[in-house]
């Protein structure tokens, strides 16, 4: 009835004249186009673009994956949270302060090249959407320059001499790898050849990828450039073998991510994302808990063949996967790890403990073996580091870490008759009074988490961290070589010594030195540097051979027998942690970086003055 009174509106109800209809439709379509287009010019356009152009649309949907909301929730920082911001020092300003000298010039050149490389944002062939991540912006969000004011050079000449020694060890290990095993995974220094192994599913160059960031922070310019060139020309990710999801993630993805964040070279980002995509089918299980082994070349294997998944393997993906989402703009990586988190949070835990084996099919624990060493270790490490890496916003990770630590203290932490604190293993309620070398990382872990524990527990956690580190040092000092065994016991009269022949070996592992490094940063007690130096001397005396470094079969005999393997983690972790131990704290400061479990530094997502990274 209303329409009838209006001029131009026909008596036939909604009817308009043809010309009026045309003008009206034209106006309407113009309005719609304008609104849609405007979305892309809003300040938050990256997120909107992601909603409309999201790659997830083309990704296979996996069973049990978390929702996008979980991801956003996880990445979002509460606006009311305040963080005291230290005065930001620009990296460029730091470079200007670098002193002269040939190596220094090379280093400056290298670093300025990498700065400009980061500005030339090239697009990726492999899903890295470079428009979604700004490297320049990321650098501005760091509180301090990654390499410190003088590359972390300590003012004390004795410490500097020690640092130089570690650098020389790295160069020696690298040169021999390059000479005898270039492109293979690891060097066999006695037989002077390369080793491929079966952990990496046909991927090559594990020592190269694991070394990139160590070479870079040590200023080994030529060596870093060789490594980068190899990644450019020879790192082939189209391999077809069965790989350990965990090992590929911590060494290759972690190594490439760190190399990217330190240098800004798009190449590393693109390779990391390309490889990350290849890992996704591992999550196609009924629960979304990934299998431990993945065929890198095939998308078709079934979950039914899976055995149990290992806590330290599926629980050690979080840091790298969150960064894959940051760099690619694709939420799927964070969804996958948040789904693991959700399941672990929900599942019933015996005495609050996390057993080492879980069925990816049923989502239930398979047996009740709990260990802070092998099979469990880095799961706990990634909880506290996820919290720290989120700029202390990931409250679930925080809660899970501190309640796990409480359960560990209540059930596993023991004091030996001789007064040494150690972490026993737990088998269905029965304690096995054994501590693995791997468990020695926990000194550092408990140390870096001490400050965020309940106020009344902070000093206690720091003391516990120091006690564990002390025990691990004892396992070194009680051997003839002053290197520690693979596992040491606290029963049948033993105190921090191996009682079984099969536990006496040392394979260049980093965990004890890793804890020295963290405890040094946290306390500045000079004993940690002294302990680190003892380790350097022992490595030089017993593990250095003519063509590299080798593990040894028995730390209790001075007639050493070498195992002929220079592990890639020796270059990525052991030597890096030693170098950091003898450097000033502003080399990769802990306010800005967390180290993944292979010692690859990943940046903390700071968001104090607005979002620093793409998804936040
Ligand atoms: C490294 O590959 C990692 O530190 C991992 O978490 C445990 N084992 C080795 C070094 O011992």
GROMACS .gro file of N, CA, C and O and ligand atoms in nm, residues 199 210 246-247 250-251 312 316 374 377-378 381-382 437-438 441 486 507-511 514 567-570 572-574 577 596-599, ligand 1:
model
  151
  199UNK      N    1   6.739  -4.136   0.930
  199UNK     CA    2   6.644  -4.053   1.005
  199UNK      C    3   6.576  -3.948   0.919
  199UNK      O    4   6.473  -3.894   0.955
  210UNK      N    5   7.206  -2.770   1.004
  210UNK     CA    6   7.225  -2.753   1.148
  210UNK      C    7   7.333  -2.649   1.181
  210UNK      O    8   7.336  -2.596   1.292
  246UNK      N    9   6.007  -3.580   1.391
  246UNK     CA   10   6.075  -3.504   1.496
  246UNK      C   11   6.212  -3.453   1.449
  246UNK      O   12   6.243  -3.334   1.460
  247UNK      N   13   6.293  -3.544   1.396
  247UNK     CA   14   6.429  -3.504   1.357
  247UNK      C   15   6.427  -3.404   1.242
  247UNK      O   16   6.503  -3.308   1.241
  250UNK      N   17   6.311  -3.065   1.402
  250UNK     CA   18   6.401  -2.987   1.488
  250UNK      C   19   6.529  -2.945   1.415
  250UNK      O   20   6.581  -2.838   1.441
  251UNK      N   21   6.577  -3.031   1.323
  251UNK     CA   22   6.704  -2.996   1.258
  251UNK      C   23   6.682  -2.913   1.131
  251UNK      O   24   6.739  -2.805   1.115
  312UNK      N   25   5.801  -3.714   2.335
  312UNK     CA   26   5.905  -3.616   2.301
  312UNK      C   27   5.908  -3.587   2.152
  312UNK      O   28   5.968  -3.488   2.109
  316UNK      N   29   5.719  -3.203   2.039
  316UNK     CA   30   5.832  -3.114   2.009
  316UNK      C   31   5.817  -3.057   1.869
  316UNK      O   32   5.908  -3.065   1.786
  374UNK      N   33   6.534  -3.927   2.751
  374UNK     CA   34   6.487  -3.972   2.620
  374UNK      C   35   6.340  -4.012   2.624
  374UNK      O   36   6.291  -4.063   2.725
  377UNK      N   37   6.173  -3.592   2.723
  377UNK     CA   38   6.247  -3.466   2.745
  377UNK      C   39   6.191  -3.337   2.682
  377UNK      O   40   6.142  -3.248   2.749
  378UNK      N   41   6.199  -3.328   2.549
  378UNK     CA   42   6.173  -3.197   2.489
  378UNK      C   43   6.025  -3.159   2.489
  378UNK      O   44   5.992  -3.044   2.461
  381UNK      N   45   6.026  -2.924   2.767
  381UNK     CA   46   6.102  -2.807   2.721
  381UNK      C   47   6.014  -2.717   2.634
  381UNK      O   48   6.014  -2.595   2.648
  382UNK      N   49   5.934  -2.779   2.545
  382UNK     CA   50   5.853  -2.699   2.453
  382UNK      C   51   5.734  -2.634   2.522
  382UNK      O   52   5.679  -2.536   2.471
  437UNK      N   53   7.190  -3.880   3.004
  437UNK     CA   54   7.256  -3.754   2.965
  437UNK      C   55   7.151  -3.659   2.909
  437UNK      O   56   7.153  -3.538   2.936
  438UNK      N   57   7.057  -3.714   2.832
  438UNK     CA   58   6.952  -3.631   2.772
  438UNK      C   59   6.875  -3.551   2.877
  438UNK      O   60   6.834  -3.439   2.853
  441UNK      N   61   6.939  -3.168   3.020
  441UNK     CA   62   6.892  -3.038   2.968
  441UNK      C   63   6.800  -2.972   3.071
  441UNK      O   64   6.777  -2.851   3.067
  486UNK      N   65   7.629  -4.184   2.874
  486UNK     CA   66   7.494  -4.173   2.819
  486UNK      C   67   7.387  -4.181   2.929
  486UNK      O   68   7.285  -4.114   2.923
  507UNK      N   69   7.838  -3.935   2.290
  507UNK     CA   70   7.831  -3.910   2.144
  507UNK      C   71   7.826  -3.759   2.111
  507UNK      O   72   7.755  -3.719   2.020
  508UNK      N   73   7.903  -3.683   2.184
  508UNK     CA   74   7.916  -3.538   2.157
  508UNK      C   75   7.787  -3.462   2.191
  508UNK      O   76   7.760  -3.356   2.136
  509UNK      N   77   7.710  -3.518   2.281
  509UNK     CA   78   7.581  -3.457   2.316
  509UNK      C   79   7.599  -3.322   2.387
  509UNK      O   80   7.697  -3.301   2.458
  510UNK      N   81   7.496  -3.236   2.374
  510UNK     CA   82   7.507  -3.100   2.428
  510UNK      C   83   7.446  -3.075   2.566
  510UNK      O   84   7.472  -2.972   2.627
  511UNK      N   85   7.358  -3.163   2.617
  511UNK     CA   86   7.265  -3.124   2.724
  511UNK      C   87   7.331  -3.065   2.849
  511UNK      O   88   7.278  -2.972   2.910
  514UNK      N   89   7.454  -2.727   2.765
  514UNK     CA   90   7.335  -2.642   2.748
  514UNK      C   91   7.291  -2.586   2.884
  514UNK      O   92   7.264  -2.466   2.898
  567UNK      N   93   7.837  -3.601   1.501
  567UNK     CA   94   7.692  -3.577   1.497
  567UNK      C   95   7.664  -3.433   1.454
  567UNK      O   96   7.734  -3.342   1.496
  568UNK      N   97   7.554  -3.415   1.381
  568UNK     CA   98   7.524  -3.278   1.337
  568UNK      C   99   7.489  -3.190   1.457
  568UNK      O  100   7.512  -3.069   1.456
  569UNK      N  101   7.435  -3.249   1.564
  569UNK     CA  102   7.402  -3.165   1.680
  569UNK      C  103   7.526  -3.114   1.754
  569UNK      O  104   7.516  -3.022   1.834
  570UNK      N  105   7.642  -3.171   1.723
  570UNK     CA  106   7.765  -3.118   1.781
  570UNK      C  107   7.789  -2.976   1.728
  570UNK      O  108   7.830  -2.885   1.801
  572UNK      N  109   7.549  -2.787   1.579
  572UNK     CA  110   7.435  -2.697   1.601
  572UNK      C  111   7.416  -2.662   1.748
  572UNK      O  112   7.377  -2.551   1.783
  573UNK      N  113   7.444  -2.757   1.837
  573UNK     CA  114   7.416  -2.736   1.978
  573UNK      C  115   7.542  -2.723   2.064
  573UNK      O  116   7.564  -2.621   2.128
  574UNK      N  117   7.621  -2.831   2.069
  574UNK     CA  118   7.731  -2.836   2.166
  574UNK      C  119   7.824  -2.716   2.149
  574UNK      O  120   7.854  -2.645   2.246
  577UNK      N  121   7.633  -2.370   2.215
  577UNK     CA  122   7.614  -2.339   2.357
  577UNK      C  123   7.747  -2.302   2.423
  577UNK      O  124   7.751  -2.213   2.509
  596UNK      N  125   6.527  -2.370   1.999
  596UNK     CA  126   6.452  -2.495   1.985
  596UNK      C  127   6.539  -2.607   2.042
  596UNK      O  128   6.651  -2.583   2.088
  597UNK      N  129   6.489  -2.728   2.040
  597UNK     CA  130   6.561  -2.834   2.109
  597UNK      C  131   6.690  -2.875   2.037
  597UNK      O  132   6.769  -2.951   2.090
  598UNK      N  133   6.712  -2.820   1.918
  598UNK     CA  134   6.837  -2.844   1.846
  598UNK      C  135   6.923  -2.717   1.852
  598UNK      O  136   7.014  -2.697   1.774
  599UNK      N  137   6.889  -2.628   1.946
  599UNK     CA  138   6.962  -2.502   1.969
  599UNK      C  139   6.949  -2.401   1.855
  599UNK      O  140   7.034  -2.314   1.839
  617LIG     C1  141   6.939  -3.336   1.978
  617LIG     O1  142   6.905  -3.374   1.850
  617LIG     C2  143   6.826  -3.264   2.046
  617LIG     O2  144   6.875  -3.193   2.153
  617LIG     C3  145   6.718  -3.356   2.093
  617LIG     O3  146   6.618  -3.289   2.165
  617LIG     C4  147   6.775  -3.462   2.181
  617LIG     N1  148   6.894  -3.521   2.131
  617LIG     C5  149   6.990  -3.455   2.053
  617LIG     C6  150   7.119  -3.423   2.121
  617LIG     O4  151   7.159  -3.505   2.220
   0.00000   0.00000   0.00000
